[in-house]
PDB file of C-alpha atoms in Angstrom:
ATOM      1  CA  UNK A   1    -147.878  75.778  -1.580  1.00 41.00           C
ATOM      2  CA  UNK A   2    -149.764  74.440   1.414  1.00 44.00           C
ATOM      3  CA  UNK A   3    -149.317  70.831   2.365  1.00 43.00           C
ATOM      4  CA  UNK A   4    -152.377  68.647   1.595  1.00 44.00           C
ATOM      5  CA  UNK A   5    -154.315  67.776   4.709  1.00 43.00           C
ATOM      6  CA  UNK A   6    -154.265  64.357   6.315  1.00 43.00           C
ATOM      7  CA  UNK A   7    -157.875  63.957   5.245  1.00 43.00           C
ATOM      8  CA  UNK A   8    -157.065  64.410   1.575  1.00 44.00           C
ATOM      9  CA  UNK A   9    -155.056  61.216   1.152  1.00 45.00           C
ATOM     10  CA  UNK A  10    -154.714  58.070   3.214  1.00 45.00           C
ATOM     11  CA  UNK A  11    -152.180  56.146   1.151  1.00 42.00           C
ATOM     12  CA  UNK A  12    -149.125  56.534  -1.073  1.00 46.00           C
ATOM     13  CA  UNK A  13    -148.338  58.168  -3.354  1.00 43.00           C
ATOM     14  CA  UNK A  14    -149.020  61.480  -1.688  1.00 46.00           C
ATOM     15  CA  UNK A  15    -148.584  60.490   1.952  1.00 62.00           C
ATOM     16  CA  UNK A  16    -148.593  63.573   4.134  1.00 77.00           C
ATOM     17  CA  UNK A  17    -146.414  63.976   7.201  1.00 80.00           C
ATOM     18  CA  UNK A  18    -149.410  63.137   9.372  1.00 82.00           C
ATOM     19  CA  UNK A  19    -150.057  60.078   7.235  1.00 81.00           C
ATOM     20  CA  UNK A  20    -146.503  58.829   7.673  1.00 88.00           C
ATOM     21  CA  UNK A  21    -146.684  59.555  11.395  1.00 90.00           C
ATOM     22  CA  UNK A  22    -149.863  57.515  11.797  1.00 90.00           C
ATOM     23  CA  UNK A  23    -148.391  54.696   9.714  1.00 91.00           C
ATOM     24  CA  UNK A  24    -145.262  54.681  11.888  1.00 93.00           C
ATOM     25  CA  UNK A  25    -147.227  54.694  15.144  1.00 94.00           C
ATOM     26  CA  UNK A  26    -149.439  51.876  13.880  1.00 95.00           C
ATOM     27  CA  UNK A  27    -146.414  49.845  12.787  1.00 95.00           C
ATOM     28  CA  UNK A  28    -144.879  50.327  16.243  1.00 97.00           C
ATOM     29  CA  UNK A  29    -148.061  49.075  17.922  1.00 97.00           C
ATOM     30  CA  UNK A  30    -147.975  45.979  15.717  1.00 96.00           C
ATOM     31  CA  UNK A  31    -144.250  45.437  16.354  1.00 96.00           C
ATOM     32  CA  UNK A  32    -144.648  45.739  20.129  1.00 95.00           C
ATOM     33  CA  UNK A  33    -147.421  43.150  20.027  1.00 94.00           C
ATOM     34  CA  UNK A  34    -145.337  40.757  17.933  1.00 92.00           C
ATOM     35  CA  UNK A  35    -142.096  41.054  19.880  1.00 92.00           C
ATOM     36  CA  UNK A  36    -143.298  41.460  23.467  1.00 91.00           C
ATOM     37  CA  UNK A  37    -144.310  38.612  25.824  1.00 89.00           C
ATOM     38  CA  UNK A  38    -145.803  36.139  25.368  1.00 86.00           C
ATOM     39  CA  UNK A  39    -143.177  35.350  22.762  1.00 84.00           C
ATOM     40  CA  UNK A  40    -144.171  31.897  21.514  1.00 92.00           C
ATOM     41  CA  UNK A  41    -146.603  31.690  18.630  1.00 93.00           C
ATOM     42  CA  UNK A  42    -149.035  29.459  20.487  1.00 95.00           C
ATOM     43  CA  UNK A  43    -149.003  31.730  23.528  1.00 95.00           C
ATOM     44  CA  UNK A  44    -149.770  34.700  21.252  1.00 96.00           C
ATOM     45  CA  UNK A  45    -152.859  32.909  19.978  1.00 97.00           C
ATOM     46  CA  UNK A  46    -153.882  32.093  23.547  1.00 96.00           C
ATOM     47  CA  UNK A  47    -153.539  35.772  24.467  1.00 95.00           C
ATOM     48  CA  UNK A  48    -155.810  36.767  21.582  1.00 97.00           C
ATOM     49  CA  UNK A  49    -158.312  34.111  22.604  1.00 97.00           C
ATOM     50  CA  UNK A  50    -158.209  35.283  26.222  1.00 96.00           C
ATOM     51  CA  UNK A  51    -159.445  38.709  25.142  1.00 96.00           C
ATOM     52  CA  UNK A  52    -162.521  37.530  23.239  1.00 96.00           C
ATOM     53  CA  UNK A  53    -163.434  34.063  24.542  1.00 96.00           C
ATOM     54  CA  UNK A  54    -164.178  32.399  27.891  1.00 93.00           C
ATOM     55  CA  UNK A  55    -161.761  29.547  27.014  1.00 94.00           C
ATOM     56  CA  UNK A  56    -163.560  27.042  29.254  1.00 93.00           C
ATOM     57  CA  UNK A  57    -161.567  23.794  28.800  1.00 94.00           C
ATOM     58  CA  UNK A  58    -164.635  21.538  28.739  1.00 94.00           C
ATOM     59  CA  UNK A  59    -166.105  23.626  25.925  1.00 95.00           C
ATOM     60  CA  UNK A  60    -162.936  23.676  23.843  1.00 97.00           C
ATOM     61  CA  UNK A  61    -161.269  21.213  21.506  1.00 98.00           C
ATOM     62  CA  UNK A  62    -157.914  19.812  22.599  1.00 97.00           C
ATOM     63  CA  UNK A  63    -155.119  18.908  20.211  1.00 97.00           C
ATOM     64  CA  UNK A  64    -151.752  17.496  21.267  1.00 93.00           C
ATOM     65  CA  UNK A  65    -152.894  17.823  24.867  1.00 92.00           C
ATOM     66  CA  UNK A  66    -153.539  21.570  24.552  1.00 95.00           C
ATOM     67  CA  UNK A  67    -156.811  23.462  24.159  1.00 97.00           C
ATOM     68  CA  UNK A  68    -157.318  25.604  21.094  1.00 98.00           C
ATOM     69  CA  UNK A  69    -157.127  29.335  21.904  1.00 98.00           C
ATOM     70  CA  UNK A  70    -160.860  29.726  21.295  1.00 98.00           C
ATOM     71  CA  UNK A  71    -163.754  27.644  22.602  1.00 97.00           C
ATOM     72  CA  UNK A  72    -165.626  25.354  20.214  1.00 98.00           C
ATOM     73  CA  UNK A  73    -168.197  28.007  19.298  1.00 98.00           C
ATOM     74  CA  UNK A  74    -165.704  30.836  18.837  1.00 98.00           C
ATOM     75  CA  UNK A  75    -163.406  28.541  16.851  1.00 98.00           C
ATOM     76  CA  UNK A  76    -166.307  27.938  14.492  1.00 98.00           C
ATOM     77  CA  UNK A  77    -167.310  31.598  14.336  1.00 98.00           C
ATOM     78  CA  UNK A  78    -163.906  32.954  13.390  1.00 99.00           C
ATOM     79  CA  UNK A  79    -162.910  30.092  11.092  1.00 99.00           C
ATOM     80  CA  UNK A  80    -166.288  30.461   9.369  1.00 98.00           C
ATOM     81  CA  UNK A  81    -165.843  34.222   9.038  1.00 98.00           C
ATOM     82  CA  UNK A  82    -162.319  33.785   7.680  1.00 98.00           C
ATOM     83  CA  UNK A  83    -163.494  31.193   5.163  1.00 98.00           C
ATOM     84  CA  UNK A  84    -166.355  33.447   4.088  1.00 98.00           C
ATOM     85  CA  UNK A  85    -164.143  36.459   3.443  1.00 98.00           C
ATOM     86  CA  UNK A  86    -161.452  34.427   1.671  1.00 98.00           C
ATOM     87  CA  UNK A  87    -164.138  32.749  -0.427  1.00 98.00           C
ATOM     88  CA  UNK A  88    -165.682  36.059  -1.465  1.00 98.00           C
ATOM     89  CA  UNK A  89    -162.238  37.347  -2.409  1.00 97.00           C
ATOM     90  CA  UNK A  90    -161.648  34.235  -4.538  1.00 98.00           C
ATOM     91  CA  UNK A  91    -164.999  34.911  -6.213  1.00 97.00           C
ATOM     92  CA  UNK A  92    -163.662  38.420  -6.952  1.00 97.00           C
ATOM     93  CA  UNK A  93    -166.330  40.130  -4.868  1.00 97.00           C
ATOM     94  CA  UNK A  94    -163.861  42.536  -3.269  1.00 94.00           C
ATOM     95  CA  UNK A  95    -165.644  45.490  -4.888  1.00 97.00           C
ATOM     96  CA  UNK A  96    -169.196  44.184  -4.335  1.00 97.00           C
ATOM     97  CA  UNK A  97    -171.336  46.307  -2.045  1.00 97.00           C
ATOM     98  CA  UNK A  98    -174.681  44.490  -1.953  1.00 98.00           C
ATOM     99  CA  UNK A  99    -175.935  41.944   0.558  1.00 98.00           C
ATOM    100  CA  UNK A 100    -176.976  38.491  -0.677  1.00 98.00           C
ATOM    101  CA  UNK A 101    -180.476  38.304  -2.247  1.00 98.00           C
ATOM    102  CA  UNK A 102    -183.423  38.131   0.206  1.00 98.00           C
ATOM    103  CA  UNK A 103    -183.852  34.341   0.138  1.00 98.00           C
ATOM    104  CA  UNK A 104    -180.143  33.835   0.758  1.00 98.00           C
ATOM    105  CA  UNK A 105    -180.120  36.477   3.461  1.00 98.00           C
ATOM    106  CA  UNK A 106    -182.991  34.775   5.288  1.00 98.00           C
ATOM    107  CA  UNK A 107    -181.108  31.472   5.080  1.00 98.00           C
ATOM    108  CA  UNK A 108    -177.950  33.046   6.459  1.00 98.00           C
ATOM    109  CA  UNK A 109    -179.819  34.766   9.278  1.00 98.00           C
ATOM    110  CA  UNK A 110    -181.426  31.414  10.100  1.00 98.00           C
ATOM    111  CA  UNK A 111    -177.912  30.092  10.691  1.00 98.00           C
ATOM    112  CA  UNK A 112    -177.398  32.858  13.235  1.00 98.00           C
ATOM    113  CA  UNK A 113    -180.732  31.999  14.823  1.00 98.00           C
ATOM    114  CA  UNK A 114    -179.654  28.373  15.188  1.00 97.00           C
ATOM    115  CA  UNK A 115    -176.490  29.479  16.943  1.00 98.00           C
ATOM    116  CA  UNK A 116    -178.551  31.661  19.245  1.00 97.00           C
ATOM    117  CA  UNK A 117    -180.794  28.739  20.184  1.00 96.00           C
ATOM    118  CA  UNK A 118    -177.814  26.476  20.792  1.00 95.00           C
ATOM    119  CA  UNK A 119    -176.088  29.206  22.788  1.00 94.00           C
ATOM    120  CA  UNK A 120    -179.079  29.769  25.076  1.00 94.00           C
ATOM    121  CA  UNK A 121    -179.483  26.021  25.564  1.00 93.00           C
ATOM    122  CA  UNK A 122    -175.787  25.710  26.348  1.00 91.00           C
ATOM    123  CA  UNK A 123    -175.953  28.578  28.841  1.00 89.00           C
ATOM    124  CA  UNK A 124    -178.959  27.063  30.622  1.00 89.00           C
ATOM    125  CA  UNK A 125    -176.980  23.880  31.142  1.00 84.00           C
ATOM    126  CA  UNK A 126    -174.766  25.836  33.564  1.00 82.00           C
ATOM    127  CA  UNK A 127    -177.697  25.721  35.975  1.00 84.00           C
ATOM    128  CA  UNK A 128    -178.681  22.103  36.739  1.00 80.00           C
ATOM    129  CA  UNK A 129    -182.131  23.041  38.036  1.00 79.00           C
ATOM    130  CA  UNK A 130    -183.100  24.891  34.868  1.00 82.00           C
ATOM    131  CA  UNK A 131    -184.554  22.929  31.942  1.00 84.00           C
ATOM    132  CA  UNK A 132    -182.798  22.826  28.595  1.00 80.00           C
ATOM    133  CA  UNK A 133    -183.760  21.306  25.257  1.00 86.00           C
ATOM    134  CA  UNK A 134    -180.852  18.900  24.820  1.00 87.00           C
ATOM    135  CA  UNK A 135    -177.414  18.063  26.144  1.00 90.00           C
ATOM    136  CA  UNK A 136    -174.911  20.601  24.782  1.00 92.00           C
ATOM    137  CA  UNK A 137    -172.156  19.181  22.602  1.00 96.00           C
ATOM    138  CA  UNK A 138    -168.963  20.774  21.322  1.00 97.00           C
ATOM    139  CA  UNK A 139    -169.662  19.588  17.785  1.00 98.00           C
ATOM    140  CA  UNK A 140    -172.951  21.524  17.869  1.00 98.00           C
ATOM    141  CA  UNK A 141    -171.188  24.604  19.185  1.00 98.00           C
ATOM    142  CA  UNK A 142    -168.615  24.297  16.404  1.00 98.00           C
ATOM    143  CA  UNK A 143    -171.237  23.716  13.701  1.00 98.00           C
ATOM    144  CA  UNK A 144    -173.601  26.535  14.643  1.00 98.00           C
ATOM    145  CA  UNK A 145    -170.654  28.850  15.259  1.00 98.00           C
ATOM    146  CA  UNK A 146    -169.208  28.123  11.813  1.00 99.00           C
ATOM    147  CA  UNK A 147    -172.530  28.828  10.130  1.00 98.00           C
ATOM    148  CA  UNK A 148    -172.894  32.092  12.035  1.00 98.00           C
ATOM    149  CA  UNK A 149    -169.335  33.044  11.075  1.00 98.00           C
ATOM    150  CA  UNK A 150    -170.283  32.636   7.416  1.00 99.00           C
ATOM    151  CA  UNK A 151    -173.327  34.842   7.967  1.00 99.00           C
ATOM    152  CA  UNK A 152    -171.200  37.445   9.723  1.00 98.00           C
ATOM    153  CA  UNK A 153    -168.758  37.583   6.807  1.00 98.00           C
ATOM    154  CA  UNK A 154    -171.583  37.941   4.265  1.00 98.00           C
ATOM    155  CA  UNK A 155    -172.929  40.938   6.189  1.00 98.00           C
ATOM    156  CA  UNK A 156    -169.615  42.601   7.020  1.00 98.00           C
ATOM    157  CA  UNK A 157    -167.934  42.222   3.624  1.00 98.00           C
ATOM    158  CA  UNK A 158    -170.330  44.393   1.552  1.00 98.00           C
ATOM    159  CA  UNK A 159    -170.407  47.020   4.307  1.00 97.00           C
ATOM    160  CA  UNK A 160    -166.612  47.035   4.314  1.00 97.00           C
ATOM    161  CA  UNK A 161    -166.451  47.322   0.533  1.00 97.00           C
ATOM    162  CA  UNK A 162    -168.961  50.156   0.540  1.00 96.00           C
ATOM    163  CA  UNK A 163    -166.916  51.952   3.171  1.00 95.00           C
ATOM    164  CA  UNK A 164    -163.663  51.432   1.284  1.00 95.00           C
ATOM    165  CA  UNK A 165    -164.337  51.998  -2.392  1.00 95.00           C
ATOM    166  CA  UNK A 166    -165.212  55.081  -4.394  1.00 94.00           C
ATOM    167  CA  UNK A 167    -168.477  54.839  -6.329  1.00 94.00           C
ATOM    168  CA  UNK A 168    -166.500  54.459  -9.557  1.00 94.00           C
ATOM    169  CA  UNK A 169    -164.880  51.272  -8.206  1.00 95.00           C
ATOM    170  CA  UNK A 170    -167.796  49.801  -6.283  1.00 95.00           C
ATOM    171  CA  UNK A 171    -169.863  47.089  -7.966  1.00 96.00           C
ATOM    172  CA  UNK A 172    -173.589  46.892  -7.393  1.00 96.00           C
ATOM    173  CA  UNK A 173    -173.689  43.125  -7.054  1.00 98.00           C
ATOM    174  CA  UNK A 174    -174.256  40.752  -4.110  1.00 98.00           C
ATOM    175  CA  UNK A 175    -171.238  39.268  -2.379  1.00 98.00           C
ATOM    176  CA  UNK A 176    -172.980  35.868  -2.621  1.00 98.00           C
ATOM    177  CA  UNK A 177    -175.244  35.744  -5.659  1.00 97.00           C
ATOM    178  CA  UNK A 178    -177.202  32.489  -5.461  1.00 97.00           C
ATOM    179  CA  UNK A 179    -177.709  29.206  -3.640  1.00 97.00           C
ATOM    180  CA  UNK A 180    -175.145  27.492  -5.851  1.00 98.00           C
ATOM    181  CA  UNK A 181    -172.483  29.798  -4.474  1.00 98.00           C
ATOM    182  CA  UNK A 182    -173.842  29.360  -0.963  1.00 98.00           C
ATOM    183  CA  UNK A 183    -173.441  25.595  -1.338  1.00 98.00           C
ATOM    184  CA  UNK A 184    -169.767  26.140  -2.153  1.00 98.00           C
ATOM    185  CA  UNK A 185    -169.348  28.042   1.087  1.00 98.00           C
ATOM    186  CA  UNK A 186    -171.279  25.393   3.011  1.00 98.00           C
ATOM    187  CA  UNK A 187    -168.937  22.779   1.571  1.00 98.00           C
ATOM    188  CA  UNK A 188    -166.052  24.766   3.004  1.00 98.00           C
ATOM    189  CA  UNK A 189    -167.839  25.015   6.352  1.00 98.00           C
ATOM    190  CA  UNK A 190    -168.303  21.248   6.361  1.00 98.00           C
ATOM    191  CA  UNK A 191    -164.586  20.880   5.701  1.00 98.00           C
ATOM    192  CA  UNK A 192    -163.774  23.137   8.657  1.00 97.00           C
ATOM    193  CA  UNK A 193    -166.045  21.132  10.947  1.00 98.00           C
ATOM    194  CA  UNK A 194    -164.554  17.795   9.918  1.00 98.00           C
ATOM    195  CA  UNK A 195    -160.979  19.044  10.237  1.00 98.00           C
ATOM    196  CA  UNK A 196    -161.546  20.422  13.741  1.00 98.00           C
ATOM    197  CA  UNK A 197    -163.426  17.298  14.860  1.00 98.00           C
ATOM    198  CA  UNK A 198    -160.524  15.194  13.592  1.00 97.00           C
ATOM    199  CA  UNK A 199    -158.452  16.659  16.460  1.00 95.00           C
ATOM    200  CA  UNK A 200    -155.122  15.548  15.063  1.00 96.00           C
ATOM    201  CA  UNK A 201    -152.060  16.881  16.942  1.00 96.00           C
ATOM    202  CA  UNK A 202    -150.432  18.311  13.798  1.00 97.00           C
ATOM    203  CA  UNK A 203    -153.462  20.585  13.340  1.00 98.00           C
ATOM    204  CA  UNK A 204    -152.856  22.457  16.604  1.00 98.00           C
ATOM    205  CA  UNK A 205    -150.805  25.289  15.118  1.00 97.00           C
ATOM    206  CA  UNK A 206    -152.768  25.705  11.856  1.00 98.00           C
ATOM    207  CA  UNK A 207    -156.130  25.817  13.644  1.00 98.00           C
ATOM    208  CA  UNK A 208    -154.843  28.062  16.430  1.00 98.00           C
ATOM    209  CA  UNK A 209    -153.331  30.495  13.925  1.00 98.00           C
ATOM    210  CA  UNK A 210    -156.255  30.531  11.503  1.00 98.00           C
ATOM    211  CA  UNK A 211    -158.932  30.946  14.169  1.00 98.00           C
ATOM    212  CA  UNK A 212    -157.124  33.848  15.846  1.00 98.00           C
ATOM    213  CA  UNK A 213    -156.356  35.313  12.422  1.00 98.00           C
ATOM    214  CA  UNK A 214    -160.128  35.409  11.995  1.00 98.00           C
ATOM    215  CA  UNK A 215    -160.370  37.424  15.219  1.00 98.00           C
ATOM    216  CA  UNK A 216    -157.712  39.878  14.047  1.00 98.00           C
ATOM    217  CA  UNK A 217    -159.325  40.168  10.613  1.00 98.00           C
ATOM    218  CA  UNK A 218    -162.787  41.002  11.904  1.00 98.00           C
ATOM    219  CA  UNK A 219    -161.489  43.501  14.459  1.00 98.00           C
ATOM    220  CA  UNK A 220    -159.176  45.038  11.837  1.00 98.00           C
ATOM    221  CA  UNK A 221    -162.142  45.609   9.540  1.00 97.00           C
ATOM    222  CA  UNK A 222    -163.917  47.425  12.365  1.00 96.00           C
ATOM    223  CA  UNK A 223    -160.772  49.443  13.079  1.00 96.00           C
ATOM    224  CA  UNK A 224    -160.282  50.359   9.420  1.00 96.00           C
ATOM    225  CA  UNK A 225    -163.875  51.528   9.093  1.00 95.00           C
ATOM    226  CA  UNK A 226    -163.434  53.641  12.224  1.00 93.00           C
ATOM    227  CA  UNK A 227    -160.356  55.267  10.684  1.00 92.00           C
ATOM    228  CA  UNK A 228    -162.188  56.028   7.430  1.00 92.00           C
ATOM    229  CA  UNK A 229    -165.156  57.537   9.246  1.00 91.00           C
ATOM    230  CA  UNK A 230    -162.939  59.566  11.574  1.00 89.00           C
ATOM    231  CA  UNK A 231    -160.952  60.968   8.634  1.00 85.00           C
ATOM    232  CA  UNK A 232    -164.055  61.416   6.470  1.00 87.00           C
ATOM    233  CA  UNK A 233    -162.588  59.116   3.813  1.00 88.00           C
ATOM    234  CA  UNK A 234    -165.334  56.506   3.611  1.00 89.00           C
ATOM    235  CA  UNK A 235    -166.015  55.553   0.013  1.00 90.00           C
ATOM    236  CA  UNK A 236    -162.905  57.364  -1.246  1.00 90.00           C
ATOM    237  CA  UNK A 237    -160.445  54.618  -2.254  1.00 92.00           C
ATOM    238  CA  UNK A 238    -159.751  54.287  -5.972  1.00 92.00           C
ATOM    239  CA  UNK A 239    -156.714  51.989  -5.830  1.00 91.00           C
ATOM    240  CA  UNK A 240    -155.481  49.267  -3.481  1.00 92.00           C
ATOM    241  CA  UNK A 241    -152.708  51.579  -2.294  1.00 89.00           C
ATOM    242  CA  UNK A 242    -155.383  53.908  -0.938  1.00 90.00           C
ATOM    243  CA  UNK A 243    -156.175  51.208   1.636  1.00 92.00           C
ATOM    244  CA  UNK A 244    -152.653  50.807   3.019  1.00 92.00           C
ATOM    245  CA  UNK A 245    -152.913  53.326   5.830  1.00 91.00           C
ATOM    246  CA  UNK A 246    -156.461  52.507   6.994  1.00 93.00           C
ATOM    247  CA  UNK A 247    -155.570  48.814   6.775  1.00 95.00           C
ATOM    248  CA  UNK A 248    -152.435  49.116   8.909  1.00 96.00           C
ATOM    249  CA  UNK A 249    -154.175  51.445  11.346  1.00 96.00           C
ATOM    250  CA  UNK A 250    -157.111  49.046  11.504  1.00 97.00           C
ATOM    251  CA  UNK A 251    -154.788  46.201  12.499  1.00 98.00           C
ATOM    252  CA  UNK A 252    -153.162  48.395  15.152  1.00 98.00           C
ATOM    253  CA  UNK A 253    -156.589  49.300  16.524  1.00 97.00           C
ATOM    254  CA  UNK A 254    -157.517  45.597  16.571  1.00 98.00           C
ATOM    255  CA  UNK A 255    -154.403  44.861  18.633  1.00 97.00           C
ATOM    256  CA  UNK A 256    -155.184  47.696  21.050  1.00 97.00           C
ATOM    257  CA  UNK A 257    -158.742  46.375  21.441  1.00 97.00           C
ATOM    258  CA  UNK A 258    -157.415  42.890  22.183  1.00 97.00           C
ATOM    259  CA  UNK A 259    -154.907  44.208  24.715  1.00 96.00           C
ATOM    260  CA  UNK A 260    -157.568  46.348  26.399  1.00 96.00           C
ATOM    261  CA  UNK A 261    -160.133  43.543  26.557  1.00 95.00           C
ATOM    262  CA  UNK A 262    -157.553  41.104  27.880  1.00 94.00           C
ATOM    263  CA  UNK A 263    -156.453  43.580  30.540  1.00 92.00           C
ATOM    264  CA  UNK A 264    -160.012  44.356  31.612  1.00 93.00           C
ATOM    265  CA  UNK A 265    -160.815  40.658  31.847  1.00 92.00           C
ATOM    266  CA  UNK A 266    -157.721  39.976  33.960  1.00 90.00           C
ATOM    267  CA  UNK A 267    -158.644  42.823  36.325  1.00 92.00           C
ATOM    268  CA  UNK A 268    -162.233  41.584  36.679  1.00 89.00           C
ATOM    269  CA  UNK A 269    -161.124  38.009  37.322  1.00 87.00           C
ATOM    270  CA  UNK A 270    -158.618  39.219  39.898  1.00 84.00           C
ATOM    271  CA  UNK A 271    -161.212  41.407  41.614  1.00 84.00           C
ATOM    272  CA  UNK A 272    -164.120  38.958  41.616  1.00 82.00           C
ATOM    273  CA  UNK A 273    -162.465  35.558  41.508  1.00 72.00           C
ATOM    274  CA  UNK A 274    -164.995  34.563  38.872  1.00 70.00           C
ATOM    275  CA  UNK A 275    -164.145  32.791  35.647  1.00 69.00           C
ATOM    276  CA  UNK A 276    -165.217  35.294  32.980  1.00 61.00           C
TER     277      UNK A 276
END
């Protein structure tokens, strides 16, 4: 009897030798990241932030005398995305494959537009001779970033579900169904904003961990989808166990992306002397 191909199954039971090999390699990548320098938890979060964020001190929140690993805007983006995905899971939308209804989608995209406007205005403020609409503020960066993070999660989550689940498991329903549900998410976003603006020292570790967890989550989703496409297994999962291998491989890919981006940034800064 011939051994089933790697493409035929991506999760136990029925792991192939290639499947176990890829799981082992992915686990090693994750282990190396966890147990290699920097070793402290806070330094790990700073390393993740270094790969995806400019980390300009003046544009970051400081708790207990230390800046968060992500700037104000990125803190909002990834906390908002994390809240959105957790919220949709709590609403049991983990099989839903449809975007929010048109009116909701327009509202969510407006949030992204607001962040774009604030981002352009903030960038123009780097150049004193150029006009800008208003004085940039970290609370505005945090607020517009959080709203965009929610939008990002509402767009990514149904795409992810559609890529993961077999048609027999997928549900043709929106991940956010109506404005009542959107208000629940906006309440959570308001909570995030108030907690970050509180800037209490004891919040340093929770906010650092949760914001960088948002980074890892979003990159892991991208990595998992890449694995499914590469192995021609998109839309094939029937059980949660079918997602073990693409999930672990997705996290490993996310870590490799972070390491690569951090390395490239360090090289560019060393070569140009510019703060990137």
